[in-house]
């Protein structure tokens, strides 16, 4: 059996992000930030600093865009979603 | 336990129906609709009910919810989602039916719709997005707009003197006996959002368990029309909306209620016939009708006192003509004149298709009392027919550009022993004069509109007497 993720991780699909900033405002760890560049819709997309996500999921449930944020929790096994 | 929070399966991967960019919703940045969509989709995934779920999109910003949800979708007229949901649920009791509505949709134009559906205790789930404004149309006042809140239609702020007070939907509906579960939640911080998630799931579970009507009101941000950033808008929900609309459970009978068995109501044709007293055997339709040219497309107004069988006469004509192969319509008038003890009905008998059951320019007027003759003779098309009861109307008609046929119908009926069959004497006179129907056609139709079978011979006799009167005087 494959070993799960050692650390939680958040993935933001910049193309689907509307730059509303709600995820950034809610993150208890402060690991999300507004990026300088614009995406295809002209928004400054949110980004992940790359470290420190605990996988609490708060950002996922703040984000209005169905596909913009994915949160992988600690122990998540990649094969679970084929 | 889920180890990842991923876009739900109950959403389409690509929103094919949407114009432009097809992997992003049409909602504004920070709009509450998107979050609620996600919570609903997640619950449908987790409960494994996506395949049997039907979501009714309202009119409002979420009018295009069907772009996104990979379920059965229907879009309803403004405010009518609860009625549409009712229909669907009753035809498909095994399905999970969701009425998704905004505050303009649910609390303004659809106010009575939701009230009645809740009061009937329909086994549906209602998600009510209260953002205190009309979002889609550009920020007009909603019933839920706060006192002092500026909208395009309350530019100085909502003033109770002019616009009344914000409507509290949960509190109102919770006074009803039937609803099972009513809760108000808010899409704000993580704690409140998790309460929204729980409420969404409970409201769906109740329906799955056949418990009855559940409604979740979701206080939700509309940053665009509130003219705030998404983060400010969330704070505004916390600081202002929640004050006016306190969060909490307003009704919860979930644990007391016994599941109602979902039963599909089946109506058999024979069962209905029995209930409505319609003969089981289909009568052979008469075809031996001469076509009187001048009466090909007949428009009748039949009028008299209540109790003279005016409506029944019209109904009988329409029934007999229908069985004889005509297109027909019968429109009883229940207008204010009913109160004065008079009755009338409109009948169309036509070889062509009938556009409207309403008759405003009759080709035939049947008057069984004086007020009716006075009222309607002026409406008759030139060349048309006025048929009237001379036993009750001693005055002569004034028109000289129409055909006139007087018959002492009530007298003839009295001679037969019952004044109440004067209407059938008139029927006989009418068919003899116009030859639009033959006697057999009317006799065939009698059992369809005369409920008491023992009265049929007397009615037949009256018809024959009416015919004889016309034929012998010609
Ligand atoms: C019969 C009818 N009347 C009026 C309208 C115009 N109209 C469209 S959306 C809307 C209000 C929507 O507001 P709400 O229900 O609060 O939804 P939101 O857009 O805020 O999500 C109105 C009045 C319409 N489409 N149909
Ligand atoms: S999951 Fe929690 S910790 Fe991780 S980015 Fe989202 S809000 Fe921050
Ligand atoms: S909440 Fe979603 S849309 Fe808003 S900034 Fe974060 S990722 Fe982008
Ligand atoms: S107008 Fe308001 S309710 Fe409509 S999509 Fe935009 S933020 Fe949402």
Coordinates of C-alpha atoms and ligand atoms in Angstrom, one line a residue:
Chain A
X1 CA 0.0 0.0 0.0
X2 CA 1.2 3.5 -1.0
X3 CA 2.3 5.8 1.8
X4 CA 0.1 8.9 2.3
X5 CA 1.2 12.5 2.0
X6 CA 3.7 13.4 4.8
X7 CA 2.4 17.0 4.9
X8 CA -0.9 18.6 4.0
X9 CA -0.9 20.6 0.8
X10 CA -3.1 23.2 -0.9
X11 CA -3.3 23.6 -4.7
X12 CA -4.8 26.7 -6.3
X13 CA -5.8 26.6 -10.0
X14 CA -4.9 30.1 -10.9
X15 CA -7.0 30.0 -14.0
X16 CA -10.2 29.5 -12.0
X17 CA -9.4 32.0 -9.2
X18 CA -11.3 35.3 -9.2
X19 CA -9.0 36.9 -6.7
X20 CA -11.7 37.5 -4.1
X21 CA -9.2 37.1 -1.3
X22 CA -11.5 35.1 1.0
X23 CA -9.1 32.2 1.2
X24 CA -6.3 34.5 2.1
X25 CA -8.3 36.2 4.8
X26 CA -9.4 33.0 6.4
X27 CA -6.2 30.9 6.4
X28 CA -5.2 30.6 10.1
X29 CA -1.6 29.9 9.0
X30 CA -1.3 32.8 6.7
X31 CA 0.2 30.7 4.0
X32 CA -1.9 32.1 1.2
X33 CA -1.2 35.3 -0.6
X34 CA -2.3 37.5 -3.5
X35 CA 0.0 37.1 -6.4
X36 CA 1.3 40.1 -8.5
X37 CA 0.5 38.8 -11.9
X38 CA -2.9 38.7 -13.5
X39 CA -4.6 35.5 -14.7
X40 CA -6.6 35.1 -18.0
X41 CA -9.7 36.8 -16.4
X42 CA -7.7 39.8 -15.2
X43 CA -7.6 38.8 -11.5
X44 CA -4.7 38.6 -9.2
X45 CA -4.9 34.9 -8.3
X46 CA -4.3 33.6 -4.8
X47 CA -1.1 31.6 -4.3
X48 CA 0.4 29.2 -1.8
X49 CA 3.7 30.0 -0.1
X50 CA 4.6 26.3 -0.5
X51 CA 5.0 25.5 3.2
X52 CA 2.8 25.5 6.3
X53 CA -0.6 24.3 5.2
X54 CA -2.2 22.2 7.9
X55 CA -5.0 20.9 5.7
X56 CA -7.7 22.5 7.8
X57 CA -9.8 23.1 4.7
X58 CA -11.0 26.5 5.8
X59 CA -9.9 28.0 2.4
X60 CA -11.8 25.3 0.5
X61 CA -15.1 26.2 2.2
X62 CA -14.6 29.9 1.7
X63 CA -13.9 29.7 -2.0
X64 CA -16.9 30.3 -4.2
X65 CA -15.3 28.6 -7.3
X66 CA -15.9 24.9 -7.4
X67 CA -12.6 24.0 -8.8
X68 CA -10.2 26.7 -7.7
X69 CA -8.9 25.2 -4.5
X70 CA -8.0 21.6 -3.7
X71 CA -6.8 20.7 -0.2
X72 CA -4.9 17.4 0.3
X73 CA -4.7 16.4 3.9
X74 CA -1.9 14.6 5.6
X75 CA -2.1 10.9 4.9
X76 CA -3.8 11.4 1.6
X77 CA -3.0 8.7 -0.9
X78 CA -2.7 9.9 -4.5
X79 CA -4.2 6.7 -6.0
X80 CA -7.5 7.4 -4.2
X81 CA -8.5 9.7 -7.1
X82 CA -7.6 7.9 -10.2
Chain B
X1 CA -12.3 9.8 6.1
X2 CA -11.9 12.1 3.1
X3 CA -8.3 12.9 2.8
X4 CA -8.8 15.6 0.2
X5 CA -11.2 18.4 -0.5
X6 CA -11.7 18.3 -4.2
X7 CA -14.3 19.7 -6.7
X8 CA -17.4 17.5 -6.2
X9 CA -18.5 15.0 -8.7
X10 CA -22.0 16.5 -8.7
X11 CA -20.5 19.4 -10.6
X12 CA -19.8 19.2 -14.3
X13 CA -16.1 19.1 -15.0
X14 CA -16.6 21.5 -17.9
X15 CA -19.7 23.8 -18.0
X16 CA -20.6 23.1 -21.6
X17 CA -23.9 25.1 -21.5
X18 CA -22.1 28.3 -20.4
X19 CA -20.8 30.9 -22.9
X20 CA -17.2 32.0 -22.8
X21 CA -14.8 30.4 -20.2
X22 CA -16.3 27.0 -19.5
X23 CA -14.5 26.0 -16.3
X24 CA -15.5 29.0 -14.2
X25 CA -18.9 30.0 -12.8
X26 CA -20.6 33.2 -13.8
X27 CA -20.8 34.4 -10.2
X28 CA -19.0 37.6 -9.1
X29 CA -15.8 37.2 -7.0
X30 CA -16.8 36.5 -3.4
X31 CA -20.4 35.6 -4.1
X32 CA -22.1 33.3 -1.6
X33 CA -24.0 31.4 -4.3
X34 CA -20.8 29.6 -5.3
X35 CA -20.0 28.5 -1.8
X36 CA -23.5 27.2 -1.2
X37 CA -23.4 25.3 -4.5
X38 CA -20.2 23.6 -3.3
X39 CA -21.8 22.6 0.0
X40 CA -24.8 21.1 -1.8
X41 CA -22.7 19.3 -4.4
X42 CA -20.5 17.8 -1.7
X43 CA -23.5 16.5 0.2
X44 CA -25.0 15.0 -2.9
X45 CA -21.7 13.2 -3.5
X46 CA -21.4 12.0 0.1
X47 CA -25.0 10.8 0.2
X48 CA -24.7 9.1 -3.2
X49 CA -27.9 10.7 -4.4
X50 CA -26.6 12.7 -7.4
X51 CA -28.3 10.4 -9.9
X52 CA -31.7 10.9 -8.3
X53 CA -31.5 14.5 -7.5
X54 CA -33.4 17.3 -9.3
X55 CA -32.5 20.9 -8.7
X56 CA -34.9 23.7 -9.5
X57 CA -33.0 26.9 -10.5
X58 CA -34.9 30.1 -9.8
X59 CA -34.9 33.4 -11.5
X60 CA -32.1 35.5 -10.0
X61 CA -28.3 35.2 -10.2
X62 CA -28.5 31.5 -9.7
X63 CA -30.8 31.1 -12.7
X64 CA -27.9 29.3 -14.4
X65 CA -27.3 26.8 -11.6
X66 CA -28.1 24.1 -14.2
X67 CA -24.9 25.0 -16.0
X68 CA -22.9 23.6 -13.1
X69 CA -24.9 20.8 -11.3
X70 CA -24.6 17.4 -12.9
X71 CA -28.1 16.4 -11.9
X72 CA -31.6 16.6 -13.1
X73 CA -32.2 20.3 -13.7
X74 CA -35.2 22.5 -14.2
X75 CA -35.4 26.2 -14.3
X76 CA -38.7 27.7 -13.0
X77 CA -40.5 30.9 -13.5
X78 CA -39.8 33.7 -10.9
X79 CA -40.8 32.5 -7.4
X80 CA -42.5 29.3 -8.7
X81 CA -39.7 26.8 -7.8
X82 CA -41.7 25.5 -4.8
X83 CA -44.7 24.7 -7.0
X84 CA -42.5 23.1 -9.6
X85 CA -40.7 21.1 -6.9
X86 CA -44.1 20.0 -5.6
X87 CA -45.1 18.6 -9.0
X88 CA -41.8 16.8 -9.5
X89 CA -41.7 15.3 -6.1
X90 CA -45.3 14.0 -6.4
X91 CA -44.6 12.4 -9.7
X92 CA -41.2 11.1 -8.7
X93 CA -41.4 10.5 -4.9
X94 CA -38.2 8.5 -5.0
X95 CA -36.2 11.5 -6.2
X96 CA -34.5 14.2 -4.1
X97 CA -35.9 17.6 -5.1
X98 CA -34.2 20.8 -4.3
X99 CA -35.7 24.3 -4.6
X100 CA -32.9 26.8 -4.7
X101 CA -34.1 30.4 -4.4
X102 CA -33.0 34.0 -3.7
X103 CA -34.7 36.5 -1.5
X104 CA -36.4 38.4 -4.4
X105 CA -37.5 35.1 -5.8
X106 CA -38.7 33.4 -2.6
X107 CA -39.8 36.3 -0.4
X108 CA -41.1 38.8 -2.9
X109 CA -42.8 37.5 -6.1
X110 CA -42.8 33.9 -4.8
X111 CA -44.0 34.7 -1.2
X112 CA -47.2 32.8 -1.5
X113 CA -45.6 29.9 -3.3
X114 CA -43.2 29.1 -0.5
X115 CA -45.9 29.7 2.1
X116 CA -48.3 27.2 0.6
X117 CA -45.6 24.5 -0.1
X118 CA -44.4 24.8 3.4
X119 CA -47.9 24.7 4.7
X120 CA -48.6 21.5 2.7
X121 CA -45.4 20.1 4.2
X122 CA -44.1 19.0 0.8
X123 CA -41.2 16.6 1.2
X124 CA -38.7 18.9 -0.5
X125 CA -35.6 20.7 0.5
X126 CA -35.5 24.5 0.1
X127 CA -32.2 26.5 0.1
X128 CA -33.0 30.1 0.5
X129 CA -30.1 32.5 -0.3
X130 CA -30.8 35.8 1.6
X131 CA -28.4 38.5 0.3
X132 CA -30.8 41.3 1.2
X133 CA -31.0 42.6 -2.4
X134 CA -32.0 41.7 -6.0
X135 CA -28.6 40.7 -7.3
X136 CA -29.3 39.7 -10.9
X137 CA -31.2 42.9 -11.9
X138 CA -28.6 45.3 -10.5
X139 CA -29.3 45.8 -6.8
X140 CA -32.9 46.8 -6.2
X141 CA -34.5 46.5 -2.7
X142 CA -35.7 43.1 -1.6
X143 CA -38.2 42.2 1.1
X144 CA -35.1 41.3 3.2
X145 CA -33.2 44.6 2.6
X146 CA -32.2 46.1 5.9
X147 CA -33.7 49.3 7.3
X148 CA -31.4 52.1 6.1
X149 CA -29.8 49.9 3.5
X150 CA -29.1 51.8 0.2
X151 CA -30.2 50.0 -3.0
X152 CA -31.0 51.4 -6.4
X153 CA -34.7 51.6 -5.5
X154 CA -34.0 52.9 -1.9
X155 CA -31.2 55.4 -2.7
X156 CA -31.7 57.2 0.6
X157 CA -31.8 53.9 2.5
X158 CA -34.8 51.7 3.2
X159 CA -37.3 53.7 5.1
X160 CA -40.0 51.8 7.1
X161 CA -42.6 54.5 6.4
X162 CA -42.3 53.9 2.7
X163 CA -41.0 50.4 2.3
X164 CA -41.9 48.5 5.5
X165 CA -39.7 46.2 7.5
X166 CA -37.4 43.4 6.5
X167 CA -39.2 40.1 6.2
X168 CA -38.0 37.3 8.4
X169 CA -38.8 34.2 6.5
X170 CA -37.7 31.5 8.9
X171 CA -39.7 33.1 11.7
X172 CA -42.8 33.3 9.5
X173 CA -42.7 29.8 8.2
X174 CA -41.9 28.4 11.6
X175 CA -45.4 29.4 12.8
X176 CA -46.8 26.8 10.4
X177 CA -47.6 23.2 11.6
X178 CA -46.3 21.2 8.7
X179 CA -42.6 22.2 8.2
X180 CA -40.2 19.8 9.8
X181 CA -36.9 21.7 9.9
X182 CA -36.2 25.4 9.5
X183 CA -32.8 26.9 10.3
X184 CA -31.0 30.1 9.5
X185 CA -27.3 30.0 8.9
X186 CA -24.7 32.4 7.5
X187 CA -21.8 32.1 5.1
X188 CA -19.2 34.0 7.1
X189 CA -16.3 32.6 9.1
X190 CA -15.2 29.0 9.3
X191 CA -17.4 28.2 12.2
X192 CA -20.6 29.6 10.7
X193 CA -19.7 28.0 7.3
X194 CA -19.5 24.6 8.9
X195 CA -22.9 25.2 10.4
X196 CA -24.2 25.9 6.9
X197 CA -22.6 22.6 5.8
X198 CA -24.4 20.7 8.6
X199 CA -27.7 22.4 7.8
X200 CA -27.5 21.6 4.1
X201 CA -26.9 17.9 4.9
X202 CA -29.7 17.7 7.5
X203 CA -32.2 19.3 5.1
X204 CA -31.3 16.8 2.4
X205 CA -31.3 13.8 4.9
X206 CA -34.8 14.8 6.0
X207 CA -36.0 14.5 2.5
X208 CA -34.3 11.2 1.9
X209 CA -35.9 9.9 5.2
X210 CA -39.4 11.1 4.0
X211 CA -39.6 13.4 7.0
X212 CA -41.1 16.4 5.1
X213 CA -40.5 20.0 4.4
X214 CA -37.1 21.5 5.2
X215 CA -35.8 25.0 4.6
X216 CA -32.4 26.5 5.2
X217 CA -32.0 30.2 5.0
X218 CA -28.4 31.1 4.1
X219 CA -27.3 34.7 4.8
X220 CA -24.9 35.3 2.0
X221 CA -22.8 38.1 0.6
X222 CA -23.4 40.0 -2.6
X223 CA -20.3 42.1 -2.8
X224 CA -21.1 43.6 -6.2
X225 CA -24.4 45.1 -5.3
X226 CA -23.4 46.0 -1.8
X227 CA -20.4 47.8 -3.4
X228 CA -17.9 46.2 -1.1
X229 CA -14.9 44.0 -1.4
X230 CA -15.6 40.3 -0.8
X231 CA -13.8 40.5 2.6
X232 CA -15.8 43.6 3.7
X233 CA -19.0 42.0 2.5
X234 CA -18.5 38.9 4.7
X235 CA -17.9 41.2 7.6
X236 CA -21.1 43.1 6.8
X237 CA -23.0 39.9 7.0
X238 CA -21.6 39.3 10.5
X239 CA -22.1 42.9 11.7
X240 CA -25.5 43.7 10.1
X241 CA -27.4 40.9 8.4
X242 CA -27.1 38.6 11.4
X243 CA -28.4 41.3 13.7
X244 CA -31.6 41.6 11.7
X245 CA -31.8 37.9 11.0
X246 CA -30.7 36.0 14.0
X247 CA -29.1 32.6 13.3
X248 CA -30.5 29.4 14.7
X249 CA -32.9 26.6 14.5
X250 CA -36.5 27.9 14.2
X251 CA -38.2 24.6 14.0
X252 CA -37.0 21.0 14.2
X253 CA -39.3 18.1 14.4
X254 CA -36.8 15.8 12.8
X255 CA -36.6 13.4 15.7
X256 CA -40.3 13.4 16.5
X257 CA -41.6 12.9 13.0
X258 CA -42.4 9.5 11.7
X259 CA -41.3 9.0 8.0
X260 CA -44.2 9.5 5.7
X261 CA -44.5 6.8 3.2
X262 CA -43.9 8.2 -0.2
X263 CA -46.8 7.1 -2.3
X264 CA -47.3 7.8 -5.9
X265 CA -50.9 8.7 -6.6
X266 CA -52.3 6.7 -9.5
X267 CA -55.4 7.7 -11.2
X268 CA -57.0 5.1 -13.4
X269 CA -59.4 6.2 -16.1
X270 CA -62.1 3.9 -14.8
X271 CA -61.6 5.1 -11.3
X272 CA -62.0 8.7 -12.4
X273 CA -65.1 7.9 -14.4
X274 CA -66.6 6.2 -11.4
X275 CA -65.9 9.2 -9.2
X276 CA -67.3 11.6 -11.8
X277 CA -70.3 9.5 -12.6
X278 CA -69.4 9.1 -16.2
X279 CA -70.7 5.9 -17.9
X280 CA -68.1 3.3 -18.3
X281 CA -69.1 2.3 -21.8
X282 CA -68.0 4.6 -24.6
X283 CA -71.2 5.5 -26.4
X284 CA -71.1 5.2 -30.2
X285 CA -70.7 8.7 -31.5
X286 CA -73.5 9.9 -33.8
X287 CA -72.3 10.8 -37.2
X288 CA -75.6 11.5 -38.9
X289 CA -75.5 15.2 -38.6
X290 CA -76.5 17.5 -41.3
X291 CA -74.3 20.5 -41.6
X292 CA -76.3 23.7 -41.5
X293 CA -74.1 26.2 -43.4
X294 CA -75.3 29.3 -41.6
X295 CA -74.5 27.7 -38.2
X296 CA -71.1 26.1 -39.1
X297 CA -69.2 28.0 -36.5
X298 CA -71.7 28.7 -33.8
X299 CA -71.0 31.0 -30.9
X300 CA -73.6 30.9 -28.2
X301 CA -74.4 32.8 -25.2
X302 CA -77.0 31.2 -23.0
X303 CA -78.5 33.2 -20.1
X304 CA -81.3 33.1 -17.6
X305 CA -82.1 32.8 -13.9
X306 CA -79.9 30.6 -11.7
X307 CA -81.9 27.4 -11.3
X308 CA -83.2 27.3 -14.9
X309 CA -80.5 24.9 -15.8
X310 CA -78.6 27.4 -18.0
X311 CA -75.2 26.0 -17.4
X312 CA -76.4 22.4 -17.9
X313 CA -78.1 23.4 -21.2
X314 CA -74.7 24.7 -22.5
X315 CA -72.8 21.8 -21.2
X316 CA -75.3 19.3 -22.8
X317 CA -75.0 21.1 -26.2
X318 CA -71.2 21.0 -26.0
X319 CA -71.2 17.4 -25.0
X320 CA -73.6 16.3 -27.7
X321 CA -71.7 18.4 -30.4
X322 CA -68.4 17.0 -29.3
X323 CA -69.7 13.5 -29.6
X324 CA -71.0 14.4 -33.0
X325 CA -67.5 15.4 -34.1
X326 CA -67.5 19.1 -33.6
X327 CA -64.8 21.1 -31.7
X328 CA -66.5 22.6 -28.7
X329 CA -65.9 24.7 -25.7
X330 CA -68.1 25.5 -22.7
X331 CA -67.3 28.4 -20.4
X332 CA -69.6 28.9 -17.4
X333 CA -69.6 32.4 -16.1
X334 CA -69.1 32.8 -12.4
X335 CA -69.0 36.5 -12.6
X336 CA -70.5 39.0 -10.2
X337 CA -73.9 38.6 -12.0
X338 CA -74.2 35.2 -10.3
X339 CA -75.0 37.1 -7.2
X340 CA -78.0 38.7 -8.8
X341 CA -79.4 35.2 -9.3
X342 CA -78.6 35.1 -13.0
X343 CA -76.4 32.7 -14.8
X344 CA -74.8 32.5 -18.2
X345 CA -72.4 30.4 -20.2
X346 CA -70.5 30.7 -23.4
X347 CA -70.5 27.8 -25.9
X348 CA -68.6 27.3 -29.1
X349 CA -69.6 24.6 -31.6
X350 CA -67.3 24.6 -34.6
X351 CA -66.0 22.6 -37.4
X352 CA -62.8 24.7 -37.1
X353 CA -60.4 25.0 -34.2
X354 CA -61.6 27.3 -31.4
X355 CA -59.3 30.1 -30.5
X356 CA -61.0 31.3 -27.3
X357 CA -63.8 29.9 -25.2
X358 CA -64.9 33.4 -24.6
X359 CA -67.9 34.6 -26.7
X360 CA -68.2 38.3 -27.1
X361 CA -70.0 38.5 -30.4
X362 CA -72.5 35.6 -30.3
X363 CA -74.2 34.2 -33.4
X364 CA -76.8 32.7 -31.1
X365 CA -78.3 34.0 -27.9
X366 CA -80.6 31.9 -25.8
X367 CA -82.5 34.1 -23.3
X368 CA -84.6 32.4 -20.7
X369 CA -85.5 35.6 -18.8
X370 CA -86.1 39.3 -19.6
X371 CA -82.9 40.7 -18.2
X372 CA -80.9 38.3 -20.3
X373 CA -82.7 39.2 -23.5
X374 CA -82.3 42.9 -22.7
X375 CA -78.6 42.5 -21.9
X376 CA -77.5 40.3 -24.8
X377 CA -79.7 40.9 -27.8
X378 CA -77.6 43.9 -28.9
X379 CA -74.5 41.7 -29.0
X380 CA -75.9 39.3 -31.6
X381 CA -74.1 39.3 -35.0
X382 CA -76.5 40.5 -37.8
X383 CA -78.2 37.4 -39.3
X384 CA -77.8 35.5 -36.0
X385 CA -80.4 33.9 -33.9
X386 CA -82.2 35.0 -30.7
X387 CA -84.0 32.1 -29.1
X388 CA -86.1 33.0 -26.1
X389 CA -88.7 31.7 -23.7
X390 CA -92.0 33.4 -24.4
X391 CA -93.6 32.0 -21.2
X392 CA -91.4 34.3 -19.2
X393 CA -90.6 37.1 -21.7
X394 CA -93.6 38.9 -23.0
X395 CA -91.7 41.7 -24.5
X396 CA -90.8 41.4 -28.2
X397 CA -87.1 41.6 -29.3
X398 CA -86.2 45.0 -30.8
X399 CA -83.6 43.8 -33.4
X400 CA -84.9 43.4 -36.9
X401 CA -81.6 42.2 -38.5
X402 CA -81.6 38.8 -36.7
X403 CA -83.7 35.7 -36.8
X404 CA -86.0 35.4 -33.8
X405 CA -87.5 32.2 -32.4
X406 CA -89.8 32.4 -29.4
X407 CA -91.0 29.2 -27.7
X408 CA -93.1 28.9 -24.5
X409 CA -90.5 26.6 -23.0
X410 CA -91.4 26.9 -19.4
X411 CA -95.1 26.4 -20.2
X412 CA -94.4 23.3 -22.2
X413 CA -92.2 22.0 -19.4
X414 CA -94.9 22.6 -16.9
X415 CA -97.3 20.7 -19.0
X416 CA -94.9 17.8 -18.9
X417 CA -95.0 18.1 -15.1
X418 CA -91.7 19.8 -14.3
X419 CA -90.7 23.4 -15.1
X420 CA -87.1 22.6 -14.5
X421 CA -86.8 20.8 -17.8
X422 CA -87.6 24.0 -19.8
X423 CA -83.9 23.9 -20.7
X424 CA -84.3 20.7 -22.6
X425 CA -87.4 22.0 -24.4
X426 CA -85.1 24.8 -25.5
X427 CA -82.5 22.2 -26.5
X428 CA -85.1 20.5 -28.7
X429 CA -86.1 23.8 -30.3
X430 CA -82.5 24.7 -30.9
X431 CA -81.5 21.5 -32.7
X432 CA -84.7 21.5 -34.7
X433 CA -84.2 25.1 -35.9
X434 CA -80.5 25.0 -36.6
X435 CA -80.2 21.2 -37.5
X436 CA -76.6 21.5 -36.1
X437 CA -77.3 18.3 -34.2
X438 CA -79.8 15.6 -34.7
X439 CA -82.0 14.2 -32.0
X440 CA -80.0 11.0 -31.6
X441 CA -76.8 12.9 -31.0
X442 CA -78.4 14.7 -28.1
X443 CA -80.0 11.5 -26.7
X444 CA -76.7 9.8 -26.9
X445 CA -75.1 12.5 -24.8
X446 CA -77.8 12.7 -22.1
X447 CA -76.2 10.1 -19.8
X448 CA -73.0 12.2 -19.8
X449 CA -74.6 15.3 -18.3
X450 CA -77.7 14.1 -16.6
X451 CA -76.5 12.4 -13.4
X452 CA -79.8 10.9 -12.3
X453 CA -80.6 8.2 -14.7
X454 CA -84.3 8.1 -13.8
X455 CA -84.7 11.6 -15.2
X456 CA -83.4 10.7 -18.6
X457 CA -86.8 9.7 -20.1
X458 CA -88.4 13.0 -19.0
X459 CA -85.5 15.0 -20.5
X460 CA -85.9 13.0 -23.7
X461 CA -89.6 13.9 -23.8
X462 CA -88.8 17.6 -23.3
X463 CA -86.4 17.5 -26.2
X464 CA -89.0 15.9 -28.4
X465 CA -91.7 18.5 -27.4
X466 CA -89.3 21.4 -28.1
X467 CA -88.5 19.9 -31.6
X468 CA -92.2 19.3 -32.3
X469 CA -93.0 22.9 -31.4
X470 CA -90.5 24.2 -34.0
X471 CA -91.3 21.7 -36.7
X472 CA -95.1 22.2 -36.5
X473 CA -94.9 25.9 -36.5
X474 CA -92.7 26.0 -39.6
Ligands
LIG1 C1 -41.9 37.5 -13.6 C2 -40.6 38.3 -13.5 N1 -40.5 39.4 -12.8 C3 -39.4 40.1 -12.6 C4 -38.2 39.6 -13.2 C5 -36.9 40.3 -13.0 N2 -36.0 39.7 -12.1 C6 -35.1 38.9 -12.4 S1 -34.1 38.4 -11.1 C7 -35.0 39.3 -10.0 C8 -34.7 39.4 -8.6 C9 -33.7 38.4 -8.2 O1 -33.3 38.6 -6.9 P1 -33.0 37.4 -5.8 O2 -34.1 36.5 -5.8 O3 -32.7 38.1 -4.5 O4 -31.8 36.6 -6.4 P2 -30.2 37.1 -6.5 O5 -30.1 37.6 -7.9 O6 -30.0 38.1 -5.5 O7 -29.5 35.8 -6.3 C10 -36.0 40.0 -10.7 C11 -37.0 40.9 -10.0 C12 -38.3 38.4 -13.9 N3 -37.2 37.8 -14.4 N4 -39.5 37.7 -14.0
LIG2 S1 -6.1 24.3 4.2 FE1 -6.1 25.6 6.0 S2 -3.9 26.0 6.4 FE2 -4.1 25.1 4.3 S3 -4.1 26.9 3.0 FE3 -6.2 26.3 3.4 S4 -6.8 27.6 5.1 FE4 -4.6 27.6 5.0
LIG3 S1 -11.3 32.1 -2.4 FE1 -11.1 31.1 -4.4 S2 -11.5 32.6 -5.9 FE2 -11.2 33.7 -4.0 S3 -9.0 34.2 -4.1 FE3 -9.1 32.2 -3.0 S4 -8.9 30.7 -4.6 FE4 -9.3 32.6 -5.6
LIG4 S1 -24.7 40.1 -8.2 FE1 -24.4 39.5 -6.1 S2 -25.6 37.6 -5.9 FE2 -25.3 38.0 -8.1 S3 -23.5 36.9 -8.7 FE3 -22.8 38.9 -8.1 S4 -22.3 38.8 -6.0 FE4 -23.5 37.0 -6.5

